[in-house]
CSV table of C-alpha atoms in Angstrom, one decimal:
chain,number,residue,atom,x,y,z
M,86,MET,CA,3.9,84.5,-23.4
M,87,PHE,CA,3.7,84.3,-19.7
M,88,ARG,CA,0.6,85.9,-18.3
M,89,ALA,CA,0.1,87.3,-14.8
M,90,ARG,CA,-3.6,86.4,-14.6
M,91,PRO,CA,-3.1,82.8,-13.7
M,92,VAL,CA,-0.7,83.7,-10.9
M,93,LEU,CA,-3.2,86.3,-9.5
M,94,LEU,CA,-5.9,83.7,-9.5
M,95,LEU,CA,-3.6,81.3,-7.8
M,96,LEU,CA,-3.0,83.8,-5.0
M,97,VAL,CA,-6.7,84.4,-4.6
M,98,ALA,CA,-7.2,80.6,-4.3
M,99,ALA,CA,-4.7,80.4,-1.5
M,100,ALA,CA,-7.0,81.2,1.4
M,101,ALA,CA,-5.9,81.6,5.0
M,102,CYS,CA,-6.9,79.1,7.6
M,103,GLU,CA,-6.3,78.4,11.2
M,104,THR,CA,-7.2,75.5,13.5
M,105,THR,CA,-9.7,76.2,16.3
M,106,PRO,CA,-8.7,75.1,19.8
M,107,THR,CA,-10.5,72.2,21.4
M,108,ALA,CA,-13.2,73.2,23.8
M,109,PRO,CA,-12.2,73.0,27.4
M,110,THR,CA,-13.6,70.6,29.9
M,111,VAL,CA,-14.3,71.1,33.6
M,112,ILE,CA,-13.4,68.9,36.5
M,113,GLU,CA,-15.9,70.0,39.1
M,114,PRO,CA,-15.5,69.9,42.8
M,115,PRO,CA,-17.9,67.6,44.7
M,116,LEU,CA,-21.5,68.8,44.8
M,117,VAL,CA,-22.7,70.2,48.1
M,118,PRO,CA,-26.4,69.3,48.5
M,119,ALA,CA,-28.9,72.1,49.0
M,120,VAL,CA,-30.4,72.5,52.5
M,121,ALA,CA,-33.8,73.8,53.4
M,122,THR,CA,-33.6,77.2,55.1
M,123,ALA,CA,-36.1,79.1,57.2
M,124,VAL,CA,-35.7,82.1,55.0
M,125,PRO,CA,-35.1,81.4,51.4
M,126,LEU,CA,-31.4,81.8,50.3
M,127,ARG,CA,-30.4,82.7,53.9
M,128,TRP,CA,-28.2,80.4,56.0
M,129,ASP,CA,-28.4,81.4,59.6
M,130,SER,CA,-28.9,78.6,62.0
M,131,ALA,CA,-26.3,76.0,62.9
M,132,ASP,CA,-27.9,73.4,60.6
M,133,GLU,CA,-28.1,75.9,57.8
M,134,LEU,CA,-24.6,77.1,58.2
M,135,ALA,CA,-23.4,73.5,58.2
M,136,ALA,CA,-24.1,73.5,54.5
M,137,TRP,CA,-21.1,75.9,54.1
M,138,THR,CA,-18.7,73.7,56.3
M,139,THR,CA,-18.9,70.4,54.5
M,140,PRO,CA,-15.7,68.5,53.6
M,141,VAL,CA,-15.7,70.3,50.3
M,142,SER,CA,-14.8,73.5,52.1
M,143,THR,CA,-11.2,73.9,53.2
M,144,GLY,CA,-9.4,75.7,56.0
M,145,PRO,CA,-9.5,76.1,59.8
M,146,PHE,CA,-13.2,76.7,60.3
M,147,SER,CA,-15.8,75.4,62.8
M,148,ILE,CA,-19.4,76.1,63.8
M,149,GLN,CA,-19.8,77.6,67.2
M,150,GLY,CA,-23.1,78.1,69.0
M,151,ASP,CA,-26.6,76.8,68.5
M,152,SER,CA,-29.7,77.6,66.5
M,153,THR,CA,-29.6,81.2,65.0
M,154,ASP,CA,-26.9,82.2,67.4
M,155,ALA,CA,-24.5,79.9,65.7
M,156,VAL,CA,-21.5,81.4,63.7
M,157,ILE,CA,-18.9,80.0,61.4
M,158,ARG,CA,-15.6,80.8,63.1
M,159,VAL,CA,-12.3,80.9,61.1
M,160,ASP,CA,-9.0,81.0,62.9
M,161,LEU,CA,-6.9,83.2,60.7
M,162,ILE,CA,-3.5,82.4,62.3
M,163,ALA,CA,-4.1,78.8,61.1
M,164,GLY,CA,-4.6,79.8,57.5
M,165,ASN,CA,-7.2,80.9,55.0
M,166,ALA,CA,-10.6,79.3,54.4
M,167,ALA,CA,-12.7,78.6,51.4
M,168,LEU,CA,-16.3,78.0,52.3
M,169,HIS,CA,-18.1,76.1,49.5
M,170,GLY,CA,-21.8,76.9,49.5
M,171,PRO,CA,-24.6,74.5,48.8
M,172,GLU,CA,-26.0,73.9,45.3
M,173,LEU,CA,-28.7,76.4,44.3
M,174,ASP,CA,-31.4,74.3,42.7
M,175,PRO,CA,-32.4,75.5,40.2
M,176,PRO,CA,-29.5,77.9,39.5
M,177,LEU,CA,-30.2,81.5,39.9
M,178,VAL,CA,-30.0,84.0,37.1
M,179,ASP,CA,-30.7,87.3,38.9
M,180,VAL,CA,-28.1,87.4,41.7
M,181,GLN,CA,-27.4,91.0,42.8
M,182,GLY,CA,-24.8,90.2,45.5
M,183,VAL,CA,-24.3,88.4,48.8
M,184,ARG,CA,-25.3,89.9,52.1
M,185,MET,CA,-23.4,88.8,55.2
M,186,ARG,CA,-23.1,89.6,58.9
M,187,TYR,CA,-19.6,89.2,60.2
M,188,ARG,CA,-16.9,90.5,62.6
M,189,TRP,CA,-13.2,90.2,63.1
M,190,LEU,CA,-12.0,89.7,66.6
M,191,ASN,CA,-8.5,90.0,68.1
M,192,ARG,CA,-6.8,91.4,65.0
M,193,GLN,CA,-3.3,92.9,65.3
M,194,ASP,CA,-1.7,95.9,63.6
M,195,GLY,CA,-0.6,95.1,60.1
M,196,ASP,CA,-3.1,92.3,59.6
M,197,SER,CA,-5.2,92.2,56.5
M,198,LEU,CA,-8.5,90.5,55.7
M,199,PHE,CA,-10.4,90.0,52.5
M,200,LEU,CA,-13.8,88.3,52.1
M,201,PRO,CA,-14.3,87.7,48.4
M,202,VAL,CA,-17.3,85.7,47.3
M,203,TYR,CA,-17.1,83.9,43.9
M,204,LEU,CA,-20.2,83.0,42.1
M,205,ARG,CA,-20.1,79.8,40.0
M,206,PRO,CA,-22.2,80.2,36.8
M,207,PRO,CA,-23.7,77.2,35.1
M,208,GLY,CA,-21.8,75.7,32.2
M,209,VAL,CA,-18.0,76.0,31.6
M,210,PRO,CA,-16.8,79.0,33.6
M,211,THR,CA,-14.1,81.1,32.0
M,212,THR,CA,-14.3,84.0,34.5
M,213,LEU,CA,-16.0,84.2,37.8
M,214,PRO,CA,-17.8,87.2,39.2
M,215,ARG,CA,-16.0,88.3,42.4
M,216,LEU,CA,-18.0,90.1,45.0
M,217,LEU,CA,-16.4,92.2,47.8
M,218,PRO,CA,-17.6,94.2,50.8
M,219,PRO,CA,-17.5,97.9,50.5
M,220,SER,CA,-14.1,99.4,51.2
M,221,SER,CA,-14.8,102.8,52.7
M,222,SER,CA,-12.6,104.1,55.5
M,223,ALA,CA,-15.6,104.0,57.8
M,224,ASP,CA,-16.0,100.3,57.2
M,225,PHE,CA,-12.2,99.8,57.7
M,226,THR,CA,-12.4,101.5,61.1
M,227,LEU,CA,-15.5,99.5,62.0
M,228,ILE,CA,-14.0,96.1,61.2
M,229,ARG,CA,-10.9,97.0,63.2
M,230,SER,CA,-13.1,97.6,66.2
M,231,GLY,CA,-14.4,94.1,66.2
M,232,ALA,CA,-18.0,95.2,65.8
M,233,TRP,CA,-20.6,93.2,63.9
M,234,MET,CA,-21.0,94.4,60.3
M,235,GLU,CA,-23.8,93.7,58.0
M,236,ARG,CA,-22.8,94.4,54.4
M,237,MET,CA,-23.8,93.6,50.8
M,238,LEU,CA,-20.9,92.2,48.8
M,239,THR,CA,-21.0,93.3,45.2
M,240,THR,CA,-18.6,93.8,42.3
M,241,ASN,CA,-16.7,97.0,42.1
M,242,SER,CA,-18.2,97.6,38.6
M,243,VAL,CA,-20.1,100.9,38.2
M,244,THR,CA,-22.8,99.1,36.2
M,245,LYS,CA,-24.6,96.8,38.5
M,246,SER,CA,-25.3,93.7,36.6
M,247,LEU,CA,-27.1,90.5,37.6
M,248,PHE,CA,-25.3,87.2,37.9
M,249,SER,CA,-26.1,83.6,37.3
M,250,ALA,CA,-25.0,81.2,40.0
M,251,ARG,CA,-25.1,77.5,40.7
M,252,TYR,CA,-23.4,78.1,44.1
M,253,ALA,CA,-21.1,80.5,45.8
M,254,VAL,CA,-17.7,80.2,47.4
M,255,LEU,CA,-16.8,82.5,50.3
M,256,LYS,CA,-13.1,83.0,50.9
M,257,VAL,CA,-11.7,84.2,54.2
M,258,THR,CA,-8.2,85.2,53.3
M,259,ASN,CA,-5.3,87.5,54.1
M,260,THR,CA,-4.6,88.2,50.4
M,261,LEU,CA,-6.3,88.4,47.1
M,262,PHE,CA,-3.2,87.3,45.2
M,263,THR,CA,-1.7,83.9,44.7
M,264,ALA,CA,1.6,84.8,46.3
M,265,PRO,CA,1.6,83.9,50.0
M,266,ALA,CA,1.3,86.7,52.5
M,267,PRO,CA,2.1,86.8,56.3
M,268,PRO,CA,-0.7,85.2,58.3
M,269,SER,CA,-3.2,87.5,59.9
M,270,HIS,CA,-4.3,87.1,63.5
M,271,GLY,CA,-7.6,86.7,65.3
M,272,THR,CA,-10.8,85.1,64.3
M,273,VAL,CA,-13.5,85.9,61.8
M,274,GLU,CA,-17.1,85.1,62.8
M,275,ILE,CA,-19.8,84.8,60.2
M,276,ASP,CA,-23.3,85.1,61.7
M,277,TRP,CA,-25.3,84.5,58.5
M,278,ILE,CA,-24.9,84.5,54.7
M,279,GLU,CA,-27.7,85.5,52.3
M,280,ILE,CA,-27.8,85.5,48.5
M,281,ALA,CA,-29.6,88.7,47.3
M,282,ARG,CA,-31.6,88.5,44.2
M,283,SER,CA,-32.8,91.5,42.2
M,284,THR,CA,-35.8,93.3,43.5
M,285,GLY,CA,-39.0,91.9,42.1
M,286,SER,CA,-37.7,88.4,41.7
M,287,SER,CA,-40.0,85.8,43.0
M,288,ASP,CA,-38.7,83.0,45.3
M,289,GLU,CA,-39.1,79.6,44.0
Q,259,MET,CA,-21.7,71.4,-9.0
Q,260,ALA,CA,-18.4,70.2,-7.7
Q,261,ARG,CA,-16.7,72.3,-5.0
Q,262,SER,CA,-13.6,74.1,-6.3
Q,263,THR,CA,-10.3,73.6,-4.6
Q,264,PRO,CA,-7.3,75.8,-5.0
Q,265,PHE,CA,-5.6,73.0,-6.9
Q,266,SER,CA,-8.4,72.5,-9.3
Q,267,LEU,CA,-8.5,76.3,-9.9
Q,268,ILE,CA,-4.8,76.3,-10.7
Q,269,LEU,CA,-5.3,73.4,-13.1
Q,270,LEU,CA,-8.2,75.2,-14.7
Q,271,VAL,CA,-6.2,78.4,-15.1
Q,272,ALA,CA,-3.3,76.6,-16.6
Q,273,LEU,CA,-5.5,74.7,-19.1
Q,274,ALA,CA,-7.2,77.9,-20.2
Q,275,SER,CA,-3.9,79.5,-21.0
Q,276,ARG,CA,-3.0,78.8,-24.6
Q,277,ALA,CA,0.4,80.2,-24.2
Q,278,PHE,CA,1.4,77.4,-21.9
Q,279,ALA,CA,-0.2,74.7,-24.0
Q,280,GLN,CA,2.0,75.2,-27.0
Q,281,SER,CA,5.2,73.9,-25.6
Q,282,THR,CA,5.1,70.1,-25.8
Q,283,GLU,CA,8.7,69.1,-26.3
Q,284,PRO,CA,10.3,66.8,-23.8
Q,285,LEU,CA,12.4,68.5,-21.2
Q,286,THR,CA,15.1,66.0,-20.3
Q,287,THR,CA,18.1,65.8,-22.5
Q,288,LYS,CA,17.6,62.1,-23.0
Q,289,GLY,CA,14.3,62.8,-24.7
Q,290,LEU,CA,12.2,61.7,-21.8
Q,291,ARG,CA,9.2,63.5,-20.5
Q,292,LEU,CA,9.1,64.9,-16.9
Q,293,SER,CA,7.5,63.1,-14.1
Q,294,TRP,CA,4.1,64.6,-13.1
Q,295,ILE,CA,5.4,65.2,-9.6
Q,296,GLU,CA,8.8,66.1,-8.3
Q,297,VAL,CA,9.7,66.4,-4.6
Q,298,GLY,CA,12.8,67.5,-2.9
Q,299,GLY,CA,14.5,70.0,-0.7
Q,300,GLY,CA,17.4,72.2,-0.2
Q,301,LEU,CA,18.5,75.4,1.4
Q,302,THR,CA,17.2,79.0,1.2
Q,303,THR,CA,19.0,82.1,2.4
Q,304,PRO,CA,16.8,85.1,2.5
Q,305,ILE,CA,18.6,88.4,2.9
Q,306,PHE,CA,16.5,91.0,4.5
Q,307,PRO,CA,17.8,94.5,3.8
Q,308,GLY,CA,18.9,96.2,7.0
Q,309,GLU,CA,17.9,93.2,9.1
Q,310,GLY,CA,20.4,90.5,8.2
Q,311,THR,CA,20.1,87.0,6.7
Q,312,ALA,CA,19.0,83.5,7.7
Q,313,LEU,CA,19.6,80.0,6.5
Q,314,THR,CA,16.6,77.8,6.4
Q,315,GLY,CA,15.8,74.4,5.1
Q,316,THR,CA,13.4,74.1,2.2
Q,317,VAL,CA,11.0,71.4,1.4
Q,318,GLN,CA,9.2,71.6,-1.9
Q,319,ALA,CA,6.9,69.8,-4.3
Q,320,ARG,CA,6.3,70.5,-7.9
Q,321,VAL,CA,3.4,69.5,-10.2
Q,322,ASN,CA,4.3,69.6,-13.9
Q,323,LEU,CA,1.1,70.7,-15.5
Q,324,PHE,CA,2.8,71.0,-18.9
Q,325,SER,CA,6.3,70.3,-20.1
Q,326,SER,CA,7.3,73.9,-19.4
Q,327,LEU,CA,4.8,75.0,-16.8
Q,328,ALA,CA,4.6,73.8,-13.2
Q,329,VAL,CA,3.1,74.8,-9.9
Q,330,GLU,CA,5.5,74.6,-7.0
Q,331,LEU,CA,4.9,74.8,-3.3
Q,332,SER,CA,7.9,75.4,-1.0
Q,333,THR,CA,8.2,75.8,2.7
Q,334,HIS,CA,11.2,77.7,4.2
Q,335,SER,CA,11.4,77.0,7.8
Q,336,PRO,CA,14.0,76.4,10.5
Q,337,GLY,CA,11.4,74.5,12.5
Q,338,SER,CA,7.7,74.3,12.9
Q,339,ALA,CA,7.0,77.8,11.6
Q,340,GLY,CA,8.2,79.7,8.6
Q,341,PHE,CA,7.4,81.0,5.1
Q,342,TYR,CA,5.6,79.1,2.4
Q,343,ASP,CA,6.0,80.0,-1.3
Q,344,LEU,CA,3.4,79.1,-3.8
Q,345,HIS,CA,4.3,80.0,-7.4
Q,346,MET,CA,4.0,79.1,-11.0
Q,347,ARG,CA,7.2,78.1,-12.7
Q,348,LEU,CA,8.1,78.5,-16.4
Q,349,THR,CA,11.0,76.4,-17.6
Q,350,GLY,CA,12.8,77.1,-20.9
Q,351,LYS,CA,14.3,74.6,-23.4
Q,352,PRO,CA,17.4,72.7,-22.2
Q,353,VAL,CA,20.8,73.8,-23.3
Q,354,GLY,CA,23.1,70.9,-22.6
Q,355,SER,CA,22.0,69.6,-19.2
Q,356,ALA,CA,20.8,73.0,-18.0
Q,357,SER,CA,17.6,75.0,-18.5
Q,358,GLY,CA,16.6,78.4,-17.3
Q,359,PHE,CA,13.4,79.0,-15.3
Q,360,PHE,CA,11.3,81.8,-14.0
Q,361,THR,CA,8.9,81.9,-11.1
Q,362,MET,CA,6.2,84.1,-9.9
Q,363,GLY,CA,3.8,83.6,-7.0
Q,364,GLY,CA,3.0,84.5,-3.5
Q,365,LEU,CA,4.6,84.3,-0.1
Q,366,GLY,CA,2.8,83.6,3.2
Q,367,VAL,CA,3.5,82.3,6.7
Q,368,PHE,CA,2.6,79.0,8.2
Q,369,GLU,CA,2.9,77.7,11.7
Q,370,THR,CA,2.2,74.4,13.4
Q,371,ARG,CA,3.0,73.6,17.0
Q,372,HIS,CA,1.9,71.3,19.8
Q,373,VAL,CA,0.1,73.0,22.6
Q,374,ARG,CA,0.4,71.2,25.9
Q,375,GLU,CA,-2.6,70.6,28.1
Q,376,PHE,CA,-3.3,73.5,30.4
Q,377,ARG,CA,-5.2,73.4,33.7
Q,378,ASN,CA,-6.6,76.4,35.4
Q,379,THR,CA,-7.9,76.0,38.9
Q,380,LEU,CA,-10.6,78.5,39.8
Q,381,PRO,CA,-11.4,79.8,43.3
Q,382,THR,CA,-14.5,77.7,43.3
Q,383,GLY,CA,-12.4,74.5,43.0
Q,384,ASP,CA,-13.3,73.9,39.4
Q,385,VAL,CA,-10.4,72.8,37.2
Q,386,ILE,CA,-10.7,74.0,33.7
Q,387,VAL,CA,-8.8,71.6,31.4
Q,388,TYR,CA,-7.7,72.9,28.0
Q,389,PRO,CA,-6.7,69.7,26.2
Q,390,ALA,CA,-3.4,69.3,24.3
Q,391,HIS,CA,-3.8,70.0,20.7
Q,392,ARG,CA,-1.9,70.9,17.5
Q,393,TYR,CA,-2.3,74.5,16.5
Q,394,SER,CA,-1.8,75.2,12.8
Q,395,ARG,CA,-2.1,78.4,10.9
Q,396,VAL,CA,-1.6,79.4,7.3
Q,397,THR,CA,-1.9,83.1,6.3
Q,398,ARG,CA,-2.9,84.4,2.9
Q,399,PRO,CA,0.1,85.4,0.8
Q,400,PHE,CA,1.3,88.8,1.9
Q,401,ALA,CA,4.1,89.3,-0.7
Q,402,MET,CA,4.7,88.5,-4.3
Q,403,THR,CA,7.8,86.5,-5.3
Q,404,PHE,CA,9.6,86.9,-8.6
Q,405,GLY,CA,12.5,84.5,-9.3
Q,406,GLY,CA,14.7,82.7,-11.7
Q,407,GLY,CA,17.6,80.4,-12.0
Q,408,ALA,CA,18.9,77.3,-13.7
Q,409,ARG,CA,17.9,73.7,-13.5
Q,410,PHE,CA,20.7,71.1,-13.9
Q,411,GLU,CA,19.8,67.6,-15.0
Q,412,LEU,CA,21.7,65.1,-12.8
Q,413,SER,CA,19.9,62.0,-14.1
Q,414,ASP,CA,16.7,61.3,-15.9
Q,415,ARG,CA,14.8,61.8,-12.6
Q,416,VAL,CA,17.0,63.9,-10.5
Q,417,THR,CA,17.6,67.6,-11.0
Q,418,ALA,CA,19.3,70.4,-9.1
Q,419,ASP,CA,17.9,73.9,-9.0
Q,420,LEU,CA,20.1,77.0,-8.4
Q,421,GLY,CA,18.5,80.4,-8.3
Q,422,GLY,CA,17.2,83.4,-6.6
Q,423,GLU,CA,13.9,85.1,-5.7
Q,424,LEU,CA,12.8,88.6,-4.8
Q,425,TRP,CA,10.1,88.9,-2.2
Q,426,VAL,CA,8.1,92.0,-2.7
Q,427,GLY,CA,5.4,93.2,-0.3
Q,428,ALA,CA,3.6,96.6,0.0
Q,429,GLY,CA,5.6,97.9,-3.0
Q,430,THR,CA,9.0,97.3,-1.4
Q,431,ALA,CA,11.5,94.5,-1.6
Q,432,LEU,CA,11.3,92.6,1.6
Q,433,ALA,CA,14.1,90.2,0.9
Q,434,PHE,CA,16.2,88.5,-1.8
Q,435,ALA,CA,16.5,84.8,-1.3
Q,436,MET,CA,19.2,82.5,-2.7
Q,437,ARG,CA,17.8,79.0,-3.3
Q,438,THR,CA,19.2,75.6,-4.0
Q,439,ALA,CA,17.3,72.4,-4.2
Q,440,LEU,CA,17.6,68.8,-5.2
Q,441,MET,CA,14.4,67.5,-6.9
Q,442,VAL,CA,13.4,63.9,-7.6
Q,443,GLY,CA,10.7,63.0,-10.0
Q,444,ILE,CA,8.3,60.4,-8.7
Q,445,GLY,CA,5.5,58.4,-10.3
Q,446,PRO,CA,4.6,58.2,-13.9
Q,447,ARG,CA,5.9,60.6,-16.6
Q,448,ARG,CA,3.7,63.1,-18.3
């Protein structure tokens, strides 16, 4: 007599399985050495700002001026820029955001400008925190006027979390998307860049 | 204690079943015993009620545990993904060169495909490289199969199967599959 029990046991024995994908690897860009700064984690003088304008950075940028009056100037009509910051040694684990002083000169109607900062965490990054300046209508009016603005770049997230970072990359771009957009006009000047840590963190 | 594998469990279950152990007569018309292993392939045409039909190639292997009881694994696939069918098979005494058989088992899905290398460039300039690999997946059986048909002896090692199978899942008939296969006995006889 044929019995169902062996067949049922046979089905239980047939367990599901699935291969796991191979772990990804990372091809890293060249390392930008850290530079000593007068104020920790703040790049202000020409020598300090030069750490953001090494050959690892790309785009139409230059350093104008001397000492703490120096600025990084990006000529928008010539294209977008990606300013690769110096290595933070040791990596930070309590980054709140990035503070920056900047202005946009000689813009034209219809031009757009975005200043995202990407924080590179240690290890294999799958996603990158993207920090942006505030986007209030008052700020929009102010940047169109060409006035200096000092703003904290953070995530749009309601919950303010802390980030780990080996270095930061500041983009000066006319679009946040991969599709090309019409070039913007004028120049963006960046007076200084500062990485803000959470209150109460001690500097190394 | 040795680690159990599905195959050893099948063997244990079959050995423990007295009903299967009583049939010892040879199953070829020439008085020869079956080969331990038979491999082959053919065509399967599942008919899905209300959804149509498909013609797939079938590759299968059979292990003859006893003269009348076997475990059979079949894959029905038009390519690198498809159904697998793992069942027990009970074969009756030959009448002339033909013998009837019944099957009962489970049906699942398998998939294997090559995944190309993928590179993702991040805004920081990092390039994340996801290496090429082979992705494979086998699900647990999600349906029962009940089938039957006739086996025709073409030579002392070659047989042809002609039959049908009902695939039943979640209490309803999922499909009725017409099956044909040519099987070749390999290796020593039982």
